[in-house]
Structure formats: structure tokens, C-alpha cells
Short mmCIF file of C-alpha atoms in Angstrom, two decimals:
data_model
loop_
_atom_site.label_atom_id
_atom_site.label_comp_id
_atom_site.label_asym_id
_atom_site.label_seq_id
_atom_site.Cartn_x
_atom_site.Cartn_y
_atom_site.Cartn_z
CA UNK A 1 -22.30 52.55 21.32
CA UNK A 2 -19.94 50.66 19.03
CA UNK A 3 -16.93 52.13 20.82
CA UNK A 4 -18.43 51.14 24.16
CA UNK A 5 -18.99 47.57 22.99
CA UNK A 6 -15.43 47.49 21.65
CA UNK A 7 -14.04 48.65 24.99
CA UNK A 8 -16.09 46.13 26.94
CA UNK A 9 -15.16 43.20 24.68
CA UNK A 10 -11.47 44.19 24.51
CA UNK A 11 -9.08 41.35 25.14
CA UNK A 12 -11.58 38.61 24.39
CA UNK A 13 -8.70 36.22 23.79
CA UNK A 14 -7.49 36.59 27.41
CA UNK A 15 -9.02 34.96 30.51
CA UNK A 16 -12.19 36.79 31.60
CA UNK A 17 -10.91 37.71 35.05
CA UNK A 18 -7.67 39.08 33.60
CA UNK A 19 -9.57 41.26 31.15
CA UNK A 20 -11.90 42.53 33.88
CA UNK A 21 -9.00 43.28 36.22
CA UNK A 22 -7.15 45.22 33.52
CA UNK A 23 -10.29 47.14 32.57
CA UNK A 24 -10.92 48.04 36.19
CA UNK A 25 -7.28 49.09 36.68
CA UNK A 26 -7.40 51.34 33.63
CA UNK A 27 -10.71 52.86 34.79
CA UNK A 28 -9.31 53.50 38.28
CA UNK A 29 -6.16 55.11 36.88
CA UNK A 30 -8.13 57.38 34.52
CA UNK A 31 -10.75 58.45 37.06
CA UNK A 32 -8.26 59.00 39.88
CA UNK A 33 -5.92 60.93 37.59
CA UNK A 34 -8.80 63.16 36.57
CA UNK A 35 -9.55 63.84 40.24
CA UNK A 36 -5.96 64.62 41.13
CA UNK A 37 -5.43 66.98 38.20
CA UNK A 38 -8.75 68.85 38.05
CA UNK A 39 -9.87 69.11 41.67
CA UNK A 40 -6.73 69.62 43.82
CA UNK A 41 -8.54 72.37 45.76
CA UNK A 42 -10.79 69.88 47.55
CA UNK A 43 -8.41 69.83 50.51
CA UNK A 44 -9.30 67.18 53.06
CA UNK A 45 -12.01 65.87 50.75
CA UNK A 46 -9.47 65.03 48.05
CA UNK A 47 -8.62 61.71 49.72
CA UNK A 48 -12.31 60.81 49.86
CA UNK A 49 -12.69 61.79 46.20
CA UNK A 50 -9.77 59.52 45.24
CA UNK A 51 -11.19 56.61 47.24
CA UNK A 52 -14.65 57.04 45.71
CA UNK A 53 -13.14 57.31 42.23
CA UNK A 54 -11.24 54.08 42.87
CA UNK A 55 -14.50 52.36 43.91
CA UNK A 56 -16.29 53.60 40.80
CA UNK A 57 -13.56 52.36 38.47
CA UNK A 58 -12.81 49.23 40.48
CA UNK A 59 -16.45 48.10 40.34
CA UNK A 60 -15.81 47.04 36.73
CA UNK A 61 -13.71 44.15 38.03
CA UNK A 62 -17.00 42.40 38.89
CA UNK A 63 -18.73 43.29 35.62
CA UNK A 64 -18.94 39.64 34.53
CA UNK A 65 -19.12 37.62 37.74
CA UNK A 66 -21.41 39.95 39.73
CA UNK A 67 -22.61 42.62 37.29
CA UNK A 68 -25.54 43.89 39.38
CA UNK A 69 -23.57 44.01 42.64
CA UNK A 70 -20.61 45.69 40.98
CA UNK A 71 -22.81 48.26 39.27
CA UNK A 72 -24.73 48.98 42.48
CA UNK A 73 -21.44 49.61 44.34
CA UNK A 74 -20.14 51.86 41.56
CA UNK A 75 -23.42 53.81 41.37
CA UNK A 76 -23.51 54.27 45.17
CA UNK A 77 -19.95 55.64 45.07
CA UNK A 78 -20.94 57.93 42.18
CA UNK A 79 -23.89 59.29 44.16
CA UNK A 80 -21.79 59.89 47.28
CA UNK A 81 -19.10 61.56 45.20
CA UNK A 82 -21.61 63.90 43.58
CA UNK A 83 -23.49 64.78 46.80
CA UNK A 84 -20.63 65.00 49.30
CA UNK A 85 -17.56 65.86 47.21
CA UNK A 86 -18.27 67.14 43.70
CA UNK A 87 -19.37 65.42 40.49
CA UNK A 88 -16.44 64.01 38.52
CA UNK A 89 -16.05 64.45 34.79
CA UNK A 90 -15.03 60.87 33.97
CA UNK A 91 -16.77 58.95 36.74
CA UNK A 92 -20.04 58.70 34.74
CA UNK A 93 -18.18 57.00 31.87
CA UNK A 94 -17.07 54.16 34.12
CA UNK A 95 -20.62 53.93 35.44
CA UNK A 96 -21.98 53.78 31.90
CA UNK A 97 -19.75 50.79 31.11
CA UNK A 98 -21.02 49.10 34.27
CA UNK A 99 -24.64 49.62 33.17
CA UNK A 100 -23.89 48.09 29.77
CA UNK A 101 -22.40 45.07 31.52
CA UNK A 102 -25.53 44.64 33.64
CA UNK A 103 -27.56 44.42 30.45
CA UNK A 104 -25.10 42.06 28.78
CA UNK A 105 -23.91 39.74 31.55
CA UNK A 106 -26.72 39.60 34.11
CA UNK A 107 -29.51 37.04 33.90
CA UNK A 108 -32.73 38.17 32.18
CA UNK A 109 -34.38 38.76 35.56
CA UNK A 110 -31.40 40.43 37.26
CA UNK A 111 -30.69 42.71 34.32
CA UNK A 112 -33.90 44.64 35.08
CA UNK A 113 -32.12 46.07 38.11
CA UNK A 114 -29.93 48.11 35.76
CA UNK A 115 -32.39 50.97 35.09
CA UNK A 116 -33.68 50.81 38.69
CA UNK A 117 -30.16 51.46 40.04
CA UNK A 118 -29.16 53.90 37.29
CA UNK A 119 -31.98 56.43 37.70
CA UNK A 120 -31.22 57.35 41.38
CA UNK A 121 -27.52 57.58 40.52
CA UNK A 122 -28.24 60.00 37.65
CA UNK A 123 -30.52 62.08 39.88
CA UNK A 124 -27.87 62.28 42.63
CA UNK A 125 -25.21 63.28 40.11
CA UNK A 126 -27.17 66.30 38.90
CA UNK A 127 -28.40 67.25 42.38
CA UNK A 128 -24.78 67.52 43.50
CA UNK A 129 -23.87 69.86 40.65
CA UNK A 130 -23.26 73.42 41.83
CA UNK A 131 -24.85 74.83 38.69
CA UNK A 132 -28.21 73.15 38.04
CA UNK A 133 -28.41 72.13 34.36
CA UNK A 134 -31.39 72.71 32.11
CA UNK A 135 -34.00 69.91 32.20
CA UNK A 136 -32.96 68.76 28.74
CA UNK A 137 -29.50 67.66 29.97
CA UNK A 138 -30.67 65.13 32.61
CA UNK A 139 -33.32 63.87 30.18
CA UNK A 140 -30.69 63.31 27.49
CA UNK A 141 -28.42 61.53 29.98
CA UNK A 142 -31.29 59.24 31.04
CA UNK A 143 -31.95 58.39 27.39
CA UNK A 144 -28.27 57.61 26.75
CA UNK A 145 -27.99 55.48 29.90
CA UNK A 146 -31.14 53.51 29.14
CA UNK A 147 -30.12 53.09 25.53
CA UNK A 148 -26.74 51.75 26.63
CA UNK A 149 -28.44 49.26 28.93
CA UNK A 150 -30.80 48.25 26.11
CA UNK A 151 -27.87 47.64 23.74
CA UNK A 152 -26.26 45.36 26.33
CA UNK A 153 -29.57 43.59 26.96
CA UNK A 154 -30.16 43.03 23.23
CA UNK A 155 -26.61 41.74 22.81
CA UNK A 156 -27.12 39.24 25.62
CA UNK A 157 -30.37 37.96 24.15
CA UNK A 158 -28.71 37.63 20.74
CA UNK A 159 -25.86 35.71 22.34
CA UNK A 160 -28.34 33.37 24.03
CA UNK A 161 -30.18 32.76 20.75
CA UNK A 162 -26.91 31.99 18.99
CA UNK A 163 -25.89 29.60 21.77
CA UNK A 164 -29.29 27.94 21.58
CA UNK A 165 -29.00 27.65 17.80
CA UNK A 166 -25.59 26.03 18.20
CA UNK A 167 -27.02 23.55 20.71
CA UNK A 168 -29.88 22.71 18.34
CA UNK A 169 -27.50 22.29 15.42
CA UNK A 170 -25.27 20.06 17.52
CA UNK A 171 -28.26 18.00 18.63
CA UNK A 172 -29.52 17.71 15.05
CA UNK A 173 -26.07 16.62 13.92
CA UNK A 174 -26.03 13.90 16.58
CA UNK A 175 -29.54 12.75 15.59
CA UNK A 176 -28.58 12.69 11.91
CA UNK A 177 -25.47 10.68 12.69
CA UNK A 178 -27.48 8.21 14.78
CA UNK A 179 -30.01 7.83 11.98
CA UNK A 180 -27.22 7.30 9.47
CA UNK A 181 -25.63 4.61 11.62
CA UNK A 182 -29.03 2.99 12.18
CA UNK A 183 -29.72 2.92 8.44
CA UNK A 184 -26.32 1.41 7.68
CA UNK A 185 -26.63 -1.28 10.32
CA UNK A 186 -30.24 -2.03 9.38
CA UNK A 187 -29.33 -2.45 5.72
CA UNK A 188 -26.27 -4.59 6.37
CA UNK A 189 -27.67 -6.81 9.11
CA UNK A 190 -31.25 -6.98 7.84
CA UNK A 191 -30.37 -8.24 4.36
CA UNK A 192 -27.74 -10.72 5.52
CA UNK A 193 -29.88 -12.15 8.32
CA UNK A 194 -32.77 -12.69 5.90
CA UNK A 195 -30.52 -14.61 3.53
CA UNK A 196 -28.94 -16.65 6.32
CA UNK A 197 -32.28 -17.55 7.92
CA UNK A 198 -33.72 -18.81 4.66
CA UNK A 199 -30.59 -20.78 3.85
CA UNK A 200 -30.46 -22.28 7.34
CA UNK A 201 -34.08 -23.33 7.05
CA UNK A 202 -33.42 -24.93 3.67
CA UNK A 203 -30.39 -26.78 5.06
CA UNK A 204 -32.48 -28.14 7.93
CA UNK A 205 -35.11 -29.41 5.51
CA UNK A 206 -32.67 -31.32 3.28
CA UNK A 207 -30.20 -32.35 5.99
CA UNK A 208 -31.55 -35.90 6.35
CA UNK A 209 -32.22 -36.66 2.67
CA UNK A 210 -29.38 -34.81 0.94
CA UNK A 211 -26.40 -34.11 3.24
CA UNK A 212 -24.28 -32.84 0.32
CA UNK A 213 -26.92 -30.25 -0.56
CA UNK A 214 -27.17 -29.27 3.10
CA UNK A 215 -23.39 -28.79 3.27
CA UNK A 216 -23.54 -26.63 0.15
CA UNK A 217 -26.27 -24.48 1.63
CA UNK A 218 -24.44 -24.15 4.94
CA UNK A 219 -21.33 -23.09 3.04
CA UNK A 220 -23.46 -20.31 1.55
CA UNK A 221 -24.58 -19.34 5.05
CA UNK A 222 -20.94 -19.17 6.10
CA UNK A 223 -20.04 -17.01 3.09
CA UNK A 224 -22.96 -14.67 3.79
CA UNK A 225 -21.89 -14.35 7.41
CA UNK A 226 -18.28 -13.60 6.49
CA UNK A 227 -19.36 -11.01 3.93
CA UNK A 228 -21.64 -9.42 6.51
CA UNK A 229 -18.77 -9.16 8.98
CA UNK A 230 -16.56 -7.62 6.28
CA UNK A 231 -19.26 -5.10 5.40
CA UNK A 232 -19.89 -4.23 9.04
CA UNK A 233 -16.17 -3.68 9.44
CA UNK A 234 -16.21 -1.31 6.45
CA UNK A 235 -19.21 0.57 7.87
CA UNK A 236 -17.63 0.99 11.30
CA UNK A 237 -14.33 1.95 9.69
CA UNK A 238 -16.06 4.59 7.59
CA UNK A 239 -17.76 6.03 10.66
CA UNK A 240 -14.47 6.29 12.51
CA UNK A 241 -12.23 7.56 9.71
CA UNK A 242 -11.39 11.23 9.57
CA UNK A 243 -9.22 11.31 6.44
CA UNK A 244 -12.14 11.44 4.00
CA UNK A 245 -11.34 8.06 2.38
CA UNK A 246 -14.44 6.16 1.27
CA UNK A 247 -14.57 2.55 2.46
CA UNK A 248 -18.06 1.43 1.51
CA UNK A 249 -19.82 -0.74 -1.05
CA UNK A 250 -21.19 0.82 -4.20
CA UNK A 251 -22.97 -0.09 -7.41
CA UNK A 252 -20.03 -2.23 -8.55
CA UNK A 253 -20.94 -4.60 -5.70
CA UNK A 254 -24.46 -5.23 -7.03
CA UNK A 255 -23.53 -8.46 -8.89
CA UNK A 256 -22.18 -9.96 -5.68
CA UNK A 257 -25.32 -8.84 -3.85
CA UNK A 258 -27.41 -10.51 -6.56
CA UNK A 259 -25.45 -13.77 -6.25
CA UNK A 260 -25.83 -13.82 -2.50
CA UNK A 261 -29.59 -13.25 -2.83
CA UNK A 262 -29.82 -15.96 -5.50
CA UNK A 263 -28.18 -18.44 -3.11
CA UNK A 264 -31.09 -17.81 -0.77
CA UNK A 265 -33.62 -18.66 -3.47
CA UNK A 266 -34.52 -15.42 -5.27
CA UNK A 267 -33.09 -14.82 -8.74
CA UNK A 268 -31.93 -11.24 -9.30
CA UNK A 269 -31.16 -9.59 -12.63
CA UNK A 270 -29.04 -6.46 -12.46
CA UNK A 271 -28.65 -3.81 -15.15
CA UNK A 272 -26.45 -0.77 -14.54
CA UNK A 273 -26.11 1.88 -17.24
CA UNK A 274 -23.26 2.68 -17.63
CA UNK A 275 -21.78 -0.55 -16.19
CA UNK A 276 -19.18 1.22 -14.02
CA UNK A 277 -20.48 4.71 -13.29
CA UNK A 278 -18.30 7.29 -11.56
CA UNK A 279 -20.45 8.73 -8.79
CA UNK A 280 -19.87 10.71 -5.60
CA UNK A 281 -19.21 8.32 -2.74
CA UNK A 282 -22.30 9.18 -0.72
CA UNK A 283 -24.64 8.71 -3.70
CA UNK A 284 -22.90 5.50 -4.75
CA UNK A 285 -23.38 4.08 -1.25
CA UNK A 286 -27.00 5.25 -1.00
CA UNK A 287 -27.91 3.71 -4.37
CA UNK A 288 -26.40 0.39 -3.27
CA UNK A 289 -28.22 0.48 0.08
CA UNK A 290 -31.53 1.27 -1.64
CA UNK A 291 -31.18 -1.78 -3.87
CA UNK A 292 -30.10 -3.92 -0.92
CA UNK A 293 -33.12 -2.89 1.16
CA UNK A 294 -35.54 -3.29 -1.76
CA UNK A 295 -34.28 -6.85 -2.39
CA UNK A 296 -34.52 -7.64 1.30
CA UNK A 297 -38.15 -6.50 1.35
CA UNK A 298 -38.94 -8.47 -1.82
CA UNK A 299 -37.37 -11.58 -0.36
CA UNK A 300 -38.62 -11.34 3.20
CA UNK A 301 -42.05 -9.72 2.87
CA UNK A 302 -42.97 -10.17 -0.78
CA UNK A 303 -41.95 -13.86 -0.97
CA UNK A 304 -40.72 -13.09 -4.47
CA UNK A 305 -39.04 -15.68 -6.67
CA UNK A 306 -37.24 -13.15 -8.84
CA UNK A 307 -36.50 -9.45 -9.06
CA UNK A 308 -34.97 -7.05 -11.56
CA UNK A 309 -32.72 -4.14 -10.66
CA UNK A 310 -32.23 -1.28 -13.12
CA UNK A 311 -29.86 1.59 -12.36
CA UNK A 312 -29.57 4.46 -14.80
CA UNK A 313 -26.90 7.09 -14.21
CA UNK A 314 -27.68 10.17 -16.27
CA UNK A 315 -26.04 13.54 -16.33
CA UNK A 316 -28.16 15.00 -13.54
CA UNK A 317 -29.43 12.07 -11.47
CA UNK A 318 -29.19 8.40 -10.59
CA UNK A 319 -32.42 6.46 -11.01
CA UNK A 320 -32.82 3.18 -9.15
CA UNK A 321 -35.74 0.87 -9.94
CA UNK A 322 -36.39 -2.52 -8.32
CA UNK A 323 -39.31 -4.68 -9.48
CA UNK A 324 -40.17 -8.12 -8.06
CA UNK A 325 -42.76 -10.79 -8.84
CA UNK A 326 -43.90 -11.26 -5.25
CA UNK A 327 -47.34 -10.90 -3.78
CA UNK A 328 -47.20 -7.13 -3.92
CA UNK A 329 -48.39 -4.57 -1.38
CA UNK A 330 -51.55 -5.10 0.61
CA UNK A 331 -54.36 -2.51 0.26
CA UNK A 332 -53.68 0.49 2.46
CA UNK A 333 -50.16 -0.65 3.33
CA UNK A 334 -47.94 1.63 5.39
CA UNK A 335 -44.18 1.98 4.77
CA UNK A 336 -42.11 0.04 7.26
CA UNK A 337 -38.70 0.80 8.69
CA UNK A 338 -36.89 -0.22 5.52
CA UNK A 339 -38.93 1.99 3.18
CA UNK A 340 -38.69 4.86 5.66
CA UNK A 341 -34.91 4.42 5.69
CA UNK A 342 -34.86 4.58 1.89
CA UNK A 343 -36.94 7.78 1.99
CA UNK A 344 -34.52 9.31 4.48
CA UNK A 345 -31.55 8.44 2.30
CA UNK A 346 -33.14 9.98 -0.76
CA UNK A 347 -34.33 13.07 1.14
CA UNK A 348 -30.74 13.89 2.08
CA UNK A 349 -30.03 14.58 -1.60
CA UNK A 350 -33.36 16.24 -2.37
CA UNK A 351 -34.57 13.30 -4.47
CA UNK A 352 -37.87 11.47 -4.67
CA UNK A 353 -39.15 7.95 -3.98
CA UNK A 354 -42.09 6.03 -5.43
CA UNK A 355 -43.23 2.60 -4.30
CA UNK A 356 -46.30 0.43 -4.68
CA UNK A 357 -47.77 -2.24 -6.91
CA UNK A 358 -45.79 -2.99 -10.06
CA UNK A 359 -47.16 -2.96 -13.59
CA UNK A 360 -47.19 -6.76 -13.79
CA UNK A 361 -47.87 -7.38 -10.13
CA UNK A 362 -45.40 -7.66 -7.32
CA UNK A 363 -43.79 -4.63 -5.73
CA UNK A 364 -42.03 -1.78 -7.50
CA UNK A 365 -39.71 0.82 -6.00
CA UNK A 366 -38.22 3.77 -7.85
CA UNK A 367 -35.80 6.27 -6.33
CA UNK A 368 -34.17 9.27 -7.98
CA UNK A 369 -30.99 10.73 -6.48
CA UNK A 370 -30.00 14.11 -7.99
CA UNK A 371 -26.30 14.46 -8.74
CA UNK A 372 -24.46 17.58 -7.55
CA UNK A 373 -23.62 20.09 -10.23
CA UNK A 374 -20.05 20.42 -11.37
CA UNK A 375 -18.06 22.32 -8.74
CA UNK A 376 -20.51 21.54 -5.93
CA UNK A 377 -19.54 19.42 -2.98
CA UNK A 378 -21.50 16.31 -2.34
#
């Protein structure tokens, strides 16, 4: 069976029609040569034998495009050859390849025609034999033919499963990429818009009484907008780059994030241990985004006046903890889009997330991102 599969799949690097044409040409040459050398005494029937042998071998040219039709034509020629001329020695081999191709290339419904066509062809072949064989010989041939068809059928189903798995993997990859882009854009735009809205509202309130203060606040809005555009540009650049260079914010950017949040009215204290950790790019980005989203939630939903950020980078993990003094979670609260995005980020690395009411009130979020072991890719 392995040799048969090797013969059928020969030349897989060439165009399919070229391979099929060459296979059919080789089969015709072999079968016709066998006829011309072993049965020259057929007389006037020799021409018919050669033509039938050419049909049997030539039917393999349609093994991929029309496997059932090609096999039916080859089997019909085999039956006529056996009943009217004389059974050939190599003709059944070409027919066996055709049956394998029915199992492998035909549709699941059409492939069932393989055994239906094969059995009459086998019967005709042995009926045309001058010396009737023992019953064990036709039975063994039927088993071999059906087994060959079954091998082709199983190979086709395996090929379909592999193709389906590839489609699912491709779809999952697209979904993961969309989720990643959505998380990045949500974190960048969500935080900046919250800061800008609060600052704009404050500027409107003091515009009439304290124009200088309003100008100062509006300058902060402008800075926040420019920083948001810069960060969006980095995100889009990272998504489009193919050279593996990281162009994203990390934990070293937390002080600037804290200053921008403080300009909007919420004091932020940041502690990073060690102060400038060396982390894999993806974990560095995720830790930054987790802090950014936690501060956005504390500012927008918790109405917090202050928050503390503690990042501890140990030998095996990065622990991020954000605690605010806001109103805290409501009883029975459900995670929103931001917390779900944090959970997705952490799940990518096999980490864990905890969130809820803090020890002294407010809201507390803790995320642990495991670091890859030495020698592992991130």
C-alpha cells in the first residue's frame, strides 16, 4: 500500500495535470508492452487488446479531475479485455491505482461508487480466465481491492481534516489578531479620551473666571492628544512591522502616564522594582497596558482622587497591583470591557488576575504575568 501511495503521489511538485498525464502515459506503455510481448498469438484480436490496454492505462489521466468516470472507463475496458480477448497480467495493476484514486480524490458521496464498479470488474476478469482459479484467489483479490480503496478513502478524510484544522487555525489567528488590535486601541484611546474629557470640562468651568488656568488646562489637553497620536502611531507601526523590532510603550513610560493622569485630577504614585526591569517586549507592553487600563477605570468609573501602582519584577513573574481610593466596586459587579481585556492579556501568558474591593476601600487589581524560562521564546 505504501508503494501504491508513493506511485500515486509521485511528482507532487509538478502541475496536477502534468503528473496525471505522465502517469497515464507510463501505464499505457507498460500495459501495451506487456500485451505485445506476451500475447502475440492473439492474431486479429491483438489490435483490440492493445486498444483496450491503452484505455485501461489512459484512464489514469482523469484520476484527479474525474476519478469515478475514469475508473469506470478503465474497469469497463478491463472487463471487455478479460471476456473478449484474454485477461492481461498488468492491466489489473492500473485498475488498482484507479480504485485508490476514487477513494482519495472523489467526493465522500461519489467515492462509494468505487467498490460498486470494482466488484463487477473483478468478477469479469476471473470469468474470462481460461483456467478457473480456486475460490480463495478471487476472495483475496476482492479484499486487496477493497483495502486499497479504503486506504485512499481514509487518506482523503485525513486530508480534509487537516485542511479544516488549517482553516480553523487561520481563523483563530485572525480572531486573536483582531482582539489584540482591539485591546491596543481600547487602551490607548480609552485612557486618553478620559483624561481629555475631564480636562476639557475643567477648562470650561474656569474659562470665565480664570482664563490663565483654562489655557493651562487646554495645553494639557493638547499634550494628551499629541501623546495619544504618537502612541497610536507606534501601535499601528508595530502591527505593520515584520522585522521583529519592538515599538511600544513599556514600564519605563509609567511616570509619564502618571503625570498625564495627574493633570486630569487624579494623583498617581508609581513604584517599580527594579526601577528599569529588562523584560520580554510582549510582557513589558502588557504590564503597561494593564496599569493604563486600571488607572482609566479608577479615574472614569471609580471617581478616585489618587491611586498607587506597584510593579514587582521577580525571577519568575511580573506582578502588577493597582489600588485606588475611589468608591469601589458595587455589589455583584460584572467585569466590563476593560477588565475583560486585562484578563485576555494575562491569559495569553498563563497568568492570573484578581480584582475587587481594596483593603482600605476603593478598587484593587492584581495581575501576575509569568516570565518565560531561560531559553524559551516569549
